[in-house]
Amino acid sequence: MSGMRPEFGFFAAMVAGVLLITAMNPHPYGYLNLTLLFVPGIVLFLTRTRHDRAFYLVCAGEPLVVATGVVNLWAGLFAACMLAGITCGALGLLSLKKDYLLLVFFWGSAAIVTMILQLSNHVRLPLILFGVGIVLLIVIQMIRNYQFKKQYSGAHL
Amino acid sequence: MQLRRCTRGLCLIASLILCCAYILDDMATLLAGCTIILGISGQYLIFDRQFRETVASVKTERAPERTMVRKGTTLRVSTIITLIVPPRMHVEITERVAFGAAVQDGTTAVTAVSGPDPQAFRLSYRITPVIHGEMHFPGISMVVQNLFFSDGIDLAADAIPSPILLVQPTGLFDSSLKRSTLESREIEKMSALSGFGIRSLREYNAGDDSRNIDWKRSAKQDRLFVREYTGMITLPPLLIVDLPWCGAPVPDAEFSRLVTAVAGMAEYSVRTFHSVSILLVSGPNILEYIGEEKDIQRCMSALREWMHPVHRTVHLYHMHDRADLRHQIRLLENQILAEEDIPVRTFFATLHANYLAAVQHQKKPAFSGQLVRTLSPLPMDDIFLFSGGTGDVSHIRIIIRQARSLKFRVHVRVPDTGSISSQSAGWSRMGAETVEAFA
């Protein structure tokens, strides 16, 4: 008998966590978290046979990440991590043990980003830092790709 | 590297969220955007690593049937590709065909899905080199993709060792070099029309055209030499008339059109080329040959004598050509190798055995030999074949194939039955240069 699919486990954890966070941090817009909890669940059910499921799930889950992040940034991180788990599970990206390690690595990276955001007063500086990091990554990858393709394609590159 | 549709959508959403975060100066929105970008970046790094592993695992063994062929010869090339496809990856491999080679048939592309062990794929195809010289196989092309990204790479021959095919020019093997233009040919005799080739050099005589002086030879011999060019001759076409069998009568109107078309062509040939040659056949039976008839009246009286349905002593009934049978056998061999379904493979194997038996037991028809003996001494370039085009056309296929092998152009003329466009493809496949209908 096969066990519960990972995306349902992550969804259950997200529901429990968001309910707990909302109860512990009373906020005028707390009801919004509870309302937005339903959206990823509904999309998870409706897009069972659709292509590009990742897009629909992320679109459905991001409002919840923003809403819980307004209450508490670490709560937003929790919602984002669970959403990543749901998306990966739904796409079949958690079939190997190594995949869970990669998911945990993503959670760790997201936690570092959240810590930087927590220490910042305004959006501008972390946004610039993040943008510079992405541009650097793209440039490094372009150079690596050029070297790699030159090695295998030779003069035909 | 290319983003797939889902990833493009996610990037768009992340950009919008980051813009909103900047405008609203809201950390929660920034966190949402950053996590999407972080996820996409992570997936990209995973894809990049798996892409490199896949490319590095590729091993290729390419084996052409022969390493030295002449231009225009068809040969089979087999390529075995071994590679490891990581989980959730999808690889499309395409053989890059050498420049100057045309693919005749076979498989040049294959799709691989993820599997635990190295997977081997066999590509088998036939090529015809159309340019002489050394032919290098350029390698293979790969397109690797997962749920989020796709990337392609051309694996060059430098990275994948492959044999070199030496293509010899056709001229080395060509038995007869004839320079022919439309309805004319060079001859060794002199004539009023001069050709392009030089048949001899002789000493200059008073009155010779000074443009024909060969200055190089003149300087060597210290005397003036002039070039004598080859002459040109216009060659009349041969008309082959396929007369209907009296056992299967054709409509009078249709036969009258055939007679009119043949008579018209004969008259045109006499007026233009000053002679006409006509070969009368009926099925695989040669009836009469009228050679280089210059008198239009005698030609017409001969046609009046012969142009009627005749009795056939020999019949062919849907006789397969040996070349076609061999082609079918080659196709079936490919299908047997490619087919995985056991009953279908058994069917192909049975068909293959039947075709092989047919090739082994089929004798060459006497008609082919008679045709070659009749056509080979004739000085001509074009053959006009007039036929009813109905019933069995095995003998017509033999005529066209034999004429093509003797380097004659065959123009088929058949009655307009309303389906000339569909028939045209069939005649062209047999080797006919042009197909026209007579009304």
Coordinates of C-alpha atoms in Angstrom, one line a residue:
Chain A
M1 CA 0.0 0.0 0.0
S2 CA 1.4 3.4 -1.0
G3 CA 1.6 6.1 1.7
M4 CA 0.2 9.6 1.6
R5 CA 1.5 11.7 -1.3
P6 CA 4.0 14.3 0.0
E7 CA 2.0 17.4 -1.3
F8 CA -0.9 16.4 1.0
G9 CA 1.4 16.1 3.9
F10 CA 2.9 19.5 3.3
F11 CA -0.6 21.0 2.8
A12 CA -1.7 19.6 6.1
A13 CA 1.4 21.0 7.8
M14 CA 0.7 24.4 6.2
V15 CA -2.9 24.4 7.4
A16 CA -1.9 23.5 10.9
G17 CA 1.0 26.0 11.0
V18 CA -1.0 28.9 9.6
L19 CA -3.9 28.3 12.0
L20 CA -1.4 28.2 14.9
I21 CA 0.4 31.3 13.8
T22 CA -2.9 33.2 13.3
A23 CA -4.0 32.2 16.8
M24 CA -0.8 33.2 18.4
N25 CA -0.5 36.5 16.6
P26 CA -3.8 38.3 16.6
H27 CA -4.0 40.7 13.7
P28 CA -6.8 42.8 12.1
Y29 CA -6.3 40.9 8.8
G30 CA -5.9 37.5 10.4
Y31 CA -9.1 36.3 8.8
L32 CA -7.4 36.8 5.4
N33 CA -4.9 34.0 6.2
L34 CA -7.7 31.6 7.0
T35 CA -9.5 32.5 3.8
L36 CA -6.4 32.2 1.6
L37 CA -5.6 28.8 3.0
F38 CA -8.4 27.3 0.9
V39 CA -7.0 28.6 -2.4
P40 CA -3.9 26.3 -2.6
G41 CA -6.0 23.3 -1.5
I42 CA -8.6 24.0 -4.2
V43 CA -6.0 24.5 -6.9
L44 CA -4.2 21.4 -5.8
F45 CA -7.4 19.4 -6.3
L46 CA -8.4 21.1 -9.6
T47 CA -5.1 20.9 -11.4
R48 CA -4.5 17.2 -10.9
T49 CA -4.3 16.5 -14.6
R50 CA -3.1 19.9 -15.9
H51 CA 0.2 20.7 -17.4
D52 CA 2.2 23.6 -15.9
R53 CA 0.8 22.7 -12.5
A54 CA 3.7 24.5 -10.8
F55 CA 2.5 27.8 -12.1
Y56 CA -1.0 27.5 -10.8
L57 CA 0.1 26.3 -7.4
V58 CA 2.6 29.1 -7.0
C59 CA 0.1 31.7 -8.1
A60 CA -2.4 30.2 -5.6
G61 CA 0.0 30.0 -2.7
E62 CA 1.9 33.4 -3.0
P63 CA -1.1 35.5 -1.7
L64 CA -1.0 33.3 1.5
V65 CA 2.8 33.8 1.8
V66 CA 2.3 37.6 1.6
A67 CA -0.6 37.6 4.0
T68 CA 1.2 35.6 6.6
G69 CA 4.4 37.5 6.0
V70 CA 2.5 40.7 6.9
V71 CA 1.6 39.2 10.3
N72 CA 5.2 37.8 10.8
L73 CA 8.0 37.5 8.3
W74 CA 9.0 34.1 9.7
A75 CA 5.5 33.0 9.4
G76 CA 5.7 34.0 5.7
L77 CA 8.8 31.9 5.4
F78 CA 7.0 28.9 6.8
A79 CA 4.2 29.3 4.3
A80 CA 6.7 29.7 1.5
C81 CA 8.6 26.6 2.5
M82 CA 5.4 24.5 2.7
L83 CA 4.3 25.9 -0.6
A84 CA 7.6 24.7 -2.1
G85 CA 7.0 21.3 -0.6
I86 CA 3.5 21.1 -2.0
T87 CA 4.7 22.2 -5.5
C88 CA 7.6 19.8 -5.5
G89 CA 5.4 17.0 -4.3
A90 CA 2.7 17.7 -6.9
L91 CA 5.3 17.7 -9.7
G92 CA 6.9 14.5 -8.6
L93 CA 10.2 16.1 -7.6
L94 CA 10.3 14.4 -4.2
S95 CA 10.6 10.8 -5.4
L96 CA 14.2 10.3 -4.2
K97 CA 15.8 10.8 -0.8
K98 CA 18.2 13.2 -2.4
D99 CA 15.2 15.4 -3.4
Y100 CA 14.3 16.0 0.2
L101 CA 17.9 17.1 0.9
L102 CA 17.6 19.6 -1.9
L103 CA 14.3 20.8 -0.5
V104 CA 15.9 21.3 2.9
F105 CA 18.7 23.2 1.2
F106 CA 16.1 25.5 -0.4
W107 CA 14.5 26.1 3.0
G108 CA 17.9 27.0 4.5
S109 CA 18.6 29.4 1.6
A110 CA 15.1 31.0 2.1
A111 CA 15.8 31.3 5.8
I112 CA 19.0 33.2 5.1
V113 CA 17.1 35.6 2.8
T114 CA 14.4 36.1 5.4
M115 CA 17.1 36.9 8.0
I116 CA 18.6 39.6 5.7
L117 CA 15.1 41.0 5.1
Q118 CA 14.4 41.0 8.9
L119 CA 17.6 43.0 9.4
S120 CA 16.7 45.6 6.7
N121 CA 14.5 48.6 7.3
H122 CA 13.6 49.2 3.6
V123 CA 13.1 47.0 0.5
R124 CA 15.6 48.8 -1.7
L125 CA 18.9 47.5 -0.3
P126 CA 18.0 43.8 -0.1
L127 CA 16.4 44.1 -3.5
I128 CA 19.5 45.5 -5.0
L129 CA 21.6 42.8 -3.3
F130 CA 19.3 40.1 -4.5
G131 CA 19.4 41.5 -8.1
V132 CA 23.2 41.7 -8.1
G133 CA 23.4 38.1 -6.9
I134 CA 21.1 36.9 -9.7
V135 CA 23.0 38.9 -12.3
L136 CA 26.3 37.4 -11.1
L137 CA 24.8 33.9 -11.2
I138 CA 23.6 34.5 -14.8
V139 CA 27.1 35.8 -15.9
I140 CA 29.0 33.0 -14.3
Q141 CA 26.6 30.4 -15.8
M142 CA 27.0 32.0 -19.3
I143 CA 30.8 31.7 -19.1
R144 CA 30.6 28.1 -17.8
N145 CA 28.1 27.2 -20.6
Y146 CA 30.3 28.8 -23.2
Q147 CA 33.3 26.8 -22.0
F148 CA 31.3 23.6 -21.8
K149 CA 29.8 23.9 -25.2
K150 CA 33.1 24.9 -26.7
Q151 CA 34.6 21.7 -25.3
Y152 CA 31.9 19.5 -26.9
S153 CA 30.9 21.4 -30.0
G154 CA 34.3 22.7 -31.0
A155 CA 34.3 25.1 -34.0
H156 CA 30.6 24.4 -34.6
L157 CA 29.6 26.5 -31.5
Chain B
M1 CA 19.3 27.4 -22.3
Q2 CA 15.6 28.1 -22.7
L3 CA 12.9 28.5 -20.2
R4 CA 9.8 26.4 -20.7
R5 CA 6.3 27.9 -20.6
C6 CA 5.8 27.2 -16.9
T7 CA 9.1 28.8 -15.9
R8 CA 8.5 31.8 -18.1
G9 CA 5.1 32.3 -16.2
L10 CA 6.8 31.9 -12.8
C11 CA 9.5 34.5 -13.8
L12 CA 6.8 36.9 -14.9
I13 CA 4.9 36.5 -11.6
A14 CA 8.1 36.9 -9.6
S15 CA 9.0 40.1 -11.5
L16 CA 5.5 41.5 -10.8
I17 CA 5.7 40.7 -7.1
L18 CA 9.2 42.3 -6.8
C19 CA 7.9 45.4 -8.5
C20 CA 5.0 45.5 -6.1
A21 CA 7.4 45.0 -3.2
Y22 CA 9.6 48.0 -4.4
I23 CA 6.5 50.2 -4.9
L24 CA 4.8 49.3 -1.6
D25 CA 8.2 49.0 0.3
D26 CA 6.8 45.8 1.8
M27 CA 9.1 43.1 3.2
A28 CA 6.5 40.3 3.0
T29 CA 5.9 40.9 -0.7
L30 CA 9.7 40.9 -1.2
L31 CA 10.0 37.6 0.6
A32 CA 7.3 36.1 -1.7
G33 CA 9.2 37.3 -4.8
C34 CA 12.6 36.2 -3.6
T35 CA 11.5 32.7 -2.7
I36 CA 10.1 32.2 -6.3
I37 CA 13.4 33.4 -7.8
L38 CA 15.4 31.3 -5.4
G39 CA 13.4 28.2 -6.3
I40 CA 13.8 28.8 -10.1
S41 CA 17.6 29.4 -9.6
G42 CA 17.9 26.2 -7.6
Q43 CA 16.0 24.2 -10.3
Y44 CA 18.3 25.8 -12.9
L45 CA 21.4 24.7 -11.1
I46 CA 20.0 21.1 -10.8
F47 CA 19.2 21.1 -14.5
D48 CA 22.6 22.5 -15.5
R49 CA 24.3 19.7 -13.5
Q50 CA 22.2 17.0 -15.0
F51 CA 22.6 18.4 -18.5
R52 CA 26.4 18.2 -18.2
E53 CA 26.2 14.7 -16.8
T54 CA 24.0 13.6 -19.7
V55 CA 26.3 15.2 -22.3
A56 CA 29.4 13.7 -20.7
S57 CA 27.9 10.2 -20.7
V58 CA 27.3 10.1 -24.5
K59 CA 29.3 7.5 -26.4
T60 CA 28.8 7.1 -30.1
E61 CA 29.9 4.5 -32.5
R62 CA 29.3 5.2 -36.2
A63 CA 29.8 2.6 -38.9
P64 CA 29.2 3.3 -42.6
E65 CA 28.7 0.3 -44.8
R66 CA 31.8 1.2 -46.8
T67 CA 34.5 3.8 -46.4
M68 CA 35.0 4.5 -50.1
V69 CA 32.1 5.0 -52.5
R70 CA 31.5 6.8 -55.7
K71 CA 29.3 9.9 -55.9
G72 CA 25.6 9.0 -56.2
T73 CA 26.0 5.6 -54.6
T74 CA 23.7 4.8 -51.7
L75 CA 25.1 3.3 -48.6
R76 CA 23.9 2.5 -45.1
V77 CA 25.2 4.1 -42.0
S78 CA 24.6 2.7 -38.5
T79 CA 25.1 4.7 -35.4
I80 CA 24.9 3.3 -31.9
I81 CA 24.5 6.0 -29.2
T82 CA 24.9 5.2 -25.5
L83 CA 24.0 7.6 -22.8
I84 CA 22.7 8.0 -19.2
V85 CA 19.5 10.0 -18.8
P86 CA 19.1 11.3 -15.2
P87 CA 15.7 11.1 -13.5
R88 CA 12.9 13.4 -14.8
M89 CA 14.9 14.3 -17.9
H90 CA 14.0 13.8 -21.6
V91 CA 16.5 13.7 -24.3
E92 CA 16.0 14.1 -28.1
I93 CA 19.0 12.9 -30.2
T94 CA 19.3 13.7 -33.9
E95 CA 22.0 12.5 -36.2
R96 CA 23.5 15.4 -38.1
V97 CA 23.8 14.4 -41.7
A98 CA 27.1 15.1 -43.4
F99 CA 27.2 18.1 -45.7
G100 CA 26.8 16.9 -49.3
A101 CA 24.8 13.8 -48.5
A102 CA 21.1 13.2 -49.0
V103 CA 19.2 10.9 -46.6
Q104 CA 17.2 8.3 -48.5
D105 CA 15.4 6.5 -45.7
G106 CA 15.9 5.2 -42.2
T107 CA 15.9 6.7 -38.7
T108 CA 18.0 9.7 -37.9
A109 CA 16.4 10.8 -34.6
V110 CA 15.5 9.1 -31.3
T111 CA 14.0 10.1 -28.0
A112 CA 15.4 8.9 -24.6
V113 CA 13.6 9.0 -21.3
S114 CA 15.2 8.6 -17.9
G115 CA 16.5 5.3 -16.8
P116 CA 18.8 3.9 -14.2
D117 CA 21.4 2.3 -16.5
P118 CA 23.2 3.5 -19.7
Q119 CA 20.7 3.2 -22.6
A120 CA 21.8 2.3 -26.1
F121 CA 20.0 3.5 -29.2
R122 CA 20.7 2.4 -32.8
L123 CA 20.1 4.8 -35.7
S124 CA 20.2 3.2 -39.1
Y125 CA 19.8 5.2 -42.3
R126 CA 20.9 5.3 -45.9
I127 CA 22.6 8.3 -47.5
T128 CA 23.6 9.2 -51.0
P129 CA 26.7 11.4 -51.3
V130 CA 26.2 14.1 -53.9
I131 CA 29.6 15.8 -53.6
H132 CA 32.9 14.0 -54.1
G133 CA 35.8 14.3 -51.7
E134 CA 36.3 13.4 -48.0
M135 CA 33.0 13.4 -46.2
H136 CA 33.1 13.9 -42.4
F137 CA 30.2 13.0 -40.2
P138 CA 29.4 16.1 -38.2
G139 CA 28.2 14.4 -35.1
I140 CA 24.9 14.4 -33.3
S141 CA 22.5 17.1 -31.9
M142 CA 21.0 16.7 -28.4
V143 CA 18.1 18.6 -26.8
V144 CA 17.8 17.9 -23.1
Q145 CA 14.7 19.1 -21.1
N146 CA 13.0 18.7 -17.8
L147 CA 9.9 20.3 -16.4
F148 CA 11.4 23.8 -16.2
F149 CA 14.2 24.2 -18.7
S150 CA 15.5 22.9 -22.0
D151 CA 18.9 23.2 -23.6
G152 CA 20.5 21.9 -26.8
I153 CA 24.0 21.1 -27.9
D154 CA 25.7 19.9 -31.1
L155 CA 28.3 17.2 -30.3
A156 CA 30.9 17.7 -32.9
A157 CA 32.8 15.0 -34.6
D158 CA 36.0 16.2 -32.8
A159 CA 34.5 15.1 -29.5
I160 CA 33.0 11.9 -31.0
P161 CA 35.5 10.0 -33.2
S162 CA 33.9 8.8 -36.4
P163 CA 35.2 7.4 -39.7
I164 CA 35.7 9.4 -42.8
L165 CA 33.9 8.5 -46.0
L166 CA 35.9 8.9 -49.2
V167 CA 33.6 9.8 -52.1
Q168 CA 35.0 9.3 -55.6
P169 CA 33.8 11.5 -58.4
T170 CA 31.4 9.8 -60.8
G171 CA 33.6 10.8 -63.8
L172 CA 36.2 8.2 -62.9
F173 CA 33.7 5.4 -63.5
D174 CA 31.6 7.0 -66.2
S175 CA 31.9 4.9 -69.4
S176 CA 30.6 7.5 -71.9
L177 CA 31.2 11.2 -71.7
K178 CA 28.7 12.9 -73.9
R179 CA 28.1 16.6 -73.9
S180 CA 24.6 17.0 -74.9
T181 CA 22.4 20.0 -75.1
L182 CA 18.7 20.2 -75.9
E183 CA 18.1 18.1 -79.0
S184 CA 21.8 18.2 -80.1
R185 CA 25.1 16.4 -79.5
E186 CA 28.7 16.9 -80.4
I187 CA 30.2 14.6 -83.0
E188 CA 33.8 14.1 -84.1
K189 CA 32.9 15.1 -87.7
M190 CA 33.0 18.7 -88.8
S191 CA 29.8 20.4 -89.6
A192 CA 28.3 23.8 -90.2
L193 CA 27.5 24.1 -86.5
S194 CA 30.7 24.0 -84.4
G195 CA 30.6 22.5 -80.9
F196 CA 32.6 23.3 -77.8
G197 CA 35.3 20.5 -78.0
I198 CA 38.5 20.6 -80.0
R199 CA 38.8 17.6 -82.4
S200 CA 42.3 18.5 -83.9
L201 CA 44.9 21.1 -84.6
R202 CA 46.1 21.9 -88.1
E203 CA 48.4 24.4 -89.8
Y204 CA 46.9 27.7 -90.7
N205 CA 45.7 28.2 -94.2
A206 CA 44.9 31.5 -95.8
G207 CA 41.3 32.4 -95.1
D208 CA 41.0 30.6 -91.8
D209 CA 39.3 32.5 -89.0
S210 CA 42.1 34.2 -87.0
R211 CA 39.9 33.7 -83.8
N212 CA 40.6 30.0 -84.1
I213 CA 44.5 30.3 -84.0
D214 CA 46.0 28.4 -81.1
W215 CA 48.6 30.9 -80.0
K216 CA 50.3 28.6 -77.5
R217 CA 50.9 25.8 -80.0
S218 CA 51.9 28.4 -82.6
A219 CA 54.5 29.9 -80.3
K220 CA 55.9 26.4 -79.6
Q221 CA 56.1 25.3 -83.2
D222 CA 57.0 28.7 -84.6
R223 CA 54.2 28.2 -87.2
L224 CA 50.6 29.2 -87.1
F225 CA 48.1 26.5 -85.9
V226 CA 44.4 26.7 -85.9
R227 CA 41.9 24.7 -83.8
E228 CA 39.3 22.5 -85.5
Y229 CA 36.2 22.2 -83.4
T230 CA 33.9 19.3 -83.2
G231 CA 30.6 19.5 -85.1
M232 CA 27.1 19.5 -83.7
I233 CA 24.4 17.2 -84.8
T234 CA 20.7 17.3 -84.0
L235 CA 19.4 14.0 -82.9
P236 CA 15.8 12.9 -83.7
P237 CA 13.9 11.4 -80.9
L238 CA 12.7 7.8 -80.9
L239 CA 9.0 7.2 -80.7
I240 CA 7.9 4.1 -78.9
V241 CA 4.3 3.2 -79.4
D242 CA 2.7 0.7 -77.1
L243 CA -0.2 -0.8 -79.0
P244 CA -3.2 -2.1 -77.1
W245 CA -4.0 -5.8 -77.0
C246 CA -6.9 -7.0 -79.2
G247 CA -8.2 -9.1 -76.3
A248 CA -9.0 -6.0 -74.2
P249 CA -10.5 -3.5 -76.7
V250 CA -10.0 0.2 -76.0
P251 CA -12.6 2.8 -76.9
D252 CA -12.3 4.0 -80.5
A253 CA -12.2 7.7 -79.5
E254 CA -9.2 7.0 -77.2
F255 CA -7.3 5.0 -79.7
S256 CA -7.9 7.6 -82.4
R257 CA -6.4 10.2 -80.1
L258 CA -3.3 7.9 -79.6
V259 CA -3.0 7.6 -83.4
T260 CA -3.3 11.3 -83.9
A261 CA -0.7 12.1 -81.3
V262 CA 1.8 9.6 -82.7
A263 CA 1.3 10.9 -86.3
G264 CA 1.7 14.5 -85.1
M265 CA 4.9 13.7 -83.3
A266 CA 6.3 11.8 -86.2
E267 CA 5.5 14.7 -88.6
Y268 CA 7.1 17.2 -86.2
S269 CA 10.2 15.0 -85.9
V270 CA 10.6 14.7 -89.7
R271 CA 10.2 18.4 -90.2
T272 CA 12.6 19.4 -87.4
F273 CA 15.2 16.7 -87.4
H274 CA 14.7 15.4 -91.0
S275 CA 14.1 11.8 -89.8
V276 CA 12.1 9.8 -87.3
S277 CA 12.6 6.4 -85.7
I278 CA 9.6 4.5 -84.4
L279 CA 9.6 1.3 -82.3
L280 CA 6.2 -0.4 -82.2
V281 CA 5.6 -2.7 -79.2
S282 CA 2.6 -4.3 -77.6
G283 CA 3.1 -5.3 -74.1
P284 CA 6.4 -7.1 -73.8
N285 CA 6.5 -7.9 -77.5
I286 CA 8.6 -5.9 -80.0
L287 CA 6.6 -5.7 -83.3
E288 CA 8.5 -3.5 -85.6
Y289 CA 11.3 -0.9 -85.8
I290 CA 11.1 1.8 -88.4
G291 CA 14.6 3.4 -88.4
E292 CA 15.5 6.9 -89.4
E293 CA 12.6 7.3 -91.9
K294 CA 13.1 10.6 -93.8
D295 CA 10.0 10.4 -96.0
I296 CA 6.8 11.6 -94.2
Q297 CA 4.6 9.7 -96.6
R298 CA 6.3 6.4 -96.1
C299 CA 6.2 7.0 -92.3
M300 CA 2.5 7.6 -92.4
S301 CA 1.8 4.6 -94.5
A302 CA 3.8 2.4 -92.0
L303 CA 1.8 3.9 -89.2
R304 CA -1.5 3.2 -91.0
E305 CA -0.4 -0.4 -91.4
W306 CA 0.5 -1.0 -87.7
M307 CA -1.7 1.3 -85.7
H308 CA -4.4 -1.1 -84.6
P309 CA -4.9 -3.4 -81.5
V310 CA -2.7 -6.4 -82.0
H311 CA -2.4 -10.0 -80.7
R312 CA 0.1 -10.4 -77.9
T313 CA 2.1 -13.6 -77.8
V314 CA 3.6 -12.8 -74.3
H315 CA 1.9 -11.1 -71.4
L316 CA 3.1 -9.7 -68.2
Y317 CA 0.8 -9.5 -65.2
H318 CA 1.8 -7.1 -62.4
M319 CA 5.4 -8.2 -62.7
H320 CA 7.6 -6.7 -60.0
D321 CA 10.8 -5.1 -61.0
R322 CA 13.8 -6.7 -59.3
A323 CA 15.0 -3.3 -58.2
D324 CA 11.7 -2.6 -56.5
L325 CA 11.7 -6.0 -54.8
R326 CA 15.2 -5.3 -53.5
H327 CA 14.0 -1.9 -52.2
Q328 CA 11.1 -3.5 -50.5
I329 CA 13.4 -6.1 -48.9
R330 CA 15.6 -3.3 -47.5
L331 CA 12.6 -1.5 -46.1
L332 CA 11.3 -4.6 -44.4
E333 CA 14.7 -5.3 -42.9
N334 CA 14.6 -1.9 -41.3
Q335 CA 11.0 -2.4 -40.1
I336 CA 11.9 -5.8 -38.6
L337 CA 14.7 -4.2 -36.6
A338 CA 12.6 -1.3 -35.4
E339 CA 9.4 -3.2 -34.7
E340 CA 8.9 -4.3 -31.1
D341 CA 5.5 -5.9 -31.4
I342 CA 6.1 -9.7 -32.0
P343 CA 3.1 -10.4 -34.3
V344 CA 3.8 -7.5 -36.5
R345 CA 7.5 -8.5 -36.6
T346 CA 6.5 -12.0 -37.6
F347 CA 4.3 -10.6 -40.4
F348 CA 7.2 -8.5 -41.7
A349 CA 9.5 -11.5 -41.5
T350 CA 7.1 -13.6 -43.6
L351 CA 6.7 -10.8 -46.1
H352 CA 10.5 -10.5 -46.2
A353 CA 10.9 -14.2 -46.9
N354 CA 8.3 -14.1 -49.7
Y355 CA 10.0 -11.1 -51.3
L356 CA 13.4 -12.9 -51.1
A357 CA 12.0 -16.0 -52.7
A358 CA 10.4 -13.9 -55.4
V359 CA 13.8 -12.2 -56.2
Q360 CA 15.6 -15.6 -56.2
H361 CA 13.1 -17.2 -58.6
Q362 CA 12.2 -14.3 -60.8
K363 CA 13.9 -14.6 -64.2
K364 CA 14.9 -11.5 -66.2
P365 CA 12.3 -11.1 -68.9
A366 CA 13.5 -11.6 -72.5
F367 CA 11.9 -8.3 -73.3
S368 CA 14.6 -6.4 -71.3
G369 CA 17.4 -7.9 -73.4
Q370 CA 15.6 -7.3 -76.7
L371 CA 15.0 -3.7 -75.7
V372 CA 18.6 -3.1 -74.7
R373 CA 19.8 -4.6 -78.0
T374 CA 17.4 -2.4 -79.9
L375 CA 18.0 0.9 -78.1
S376 CA 21.8 0.8 -77.4
P377 CA 23.1 1.4 -80.9
L378 CA 20.6 4.3 -81.6
P379 CA 22.1 7.8 -81.6
M380 CA 19.5 9.8 -79.6
D381 CA 18.9 11.5 -76.3
D382 CA 15.1 11.5 -76.0
I383 CA 12.4 8.8 -76.2
F384 CA 8.7 9.6 -76.5
L385 CA 6.6 6.8 -75.2
F386 CA 3.0 6.7 -76.3
S387 CA 0.7 4.4 -74.5
G388 CA -2.9 3.9 -73.5
G389 CA -1.7 3.8 -69.9
T390 CA -4.3 1.4 -68.9
G391 CA -4.2 -2.2 -67.7
D392 CA -0.9 -3.7 -66.7
V393 CA 2.1 -1.3 -67.1
S394 CA 4.9 -3.7 -66.1
H395 CA 6.3 -3.6 -69.7
I396 CA 6.3 0.2 -69.6
R397 CA 8.2 0.2 -66.4
I398 CA 10.8 -2.1 -68.1
I399 CA 11.1 0.3 -71.1
I400 CA 11.6 3.3 -68.9
R401 CA 14.1 1.6 -66.6
Q402 CA 16.2 0.2 -69.5
A403 CA 16.1 3.6 -71.3
R404 CA 17.2 5.4 -68.2
S405 CA 20.1 2.9 -67.7
L406 CA 21.2 3.8 -71.3
K407 CA 21.0 7.5 -70.3
F408 CA 18.1 8.3 -72.5
R409 CA 15.4 10.7 -71.3
V410 CA 11.9 9.2 -71.5
H411 CA 8.9 11.4 -72.0
V412 CA 5.6 9.6 -71.4
R413 CA 2.5 10.6 -73.4
V414 CA -0.8 9.1 -72.2
P415 CA -4.5 9.9 -72.9
D416 CA -6.1 12.5 -70.7
T417 CA -8.4 10.5 -68.5
G418 CA -8.9 13.2 -65.9
S419 CA -6.5 11.8 -63.4
I420 CA -3.2 12.7 -65.2
S421 CA -1.9 14.6 -62.1
S422 CA -2.2 11.4 -59.9
Q423 CA -0.8 9.2 -62.7
S424 CA 2.1 11.6 -63.2
A425 CA 3.6 10.8 -59.8
G426 CA 3.6 7.1 -60.6
W427 CA 5.3 7.6 -64.0
S428 CA 7.8 9.9 -62.5
R429 CA 8.6 7.3 -59.8
M430 CA 9.3 4.9 -62.6
G431 CA 11.8 7.3 -64.1
A432 CA 9.9 9.3 -66.7
E433 CA 11.4 12.7 -67.4
T434 CA 8.0 14.3 -68.3
V435 CA 4.4 13.1 -68.4
E436 CA 1.9 14.8 -70.7
A437 CA -1.6 14.0 -71.8
F438 CA -2.7 14.1 -75.3
A439 CA -6.3 15.3 -75.8

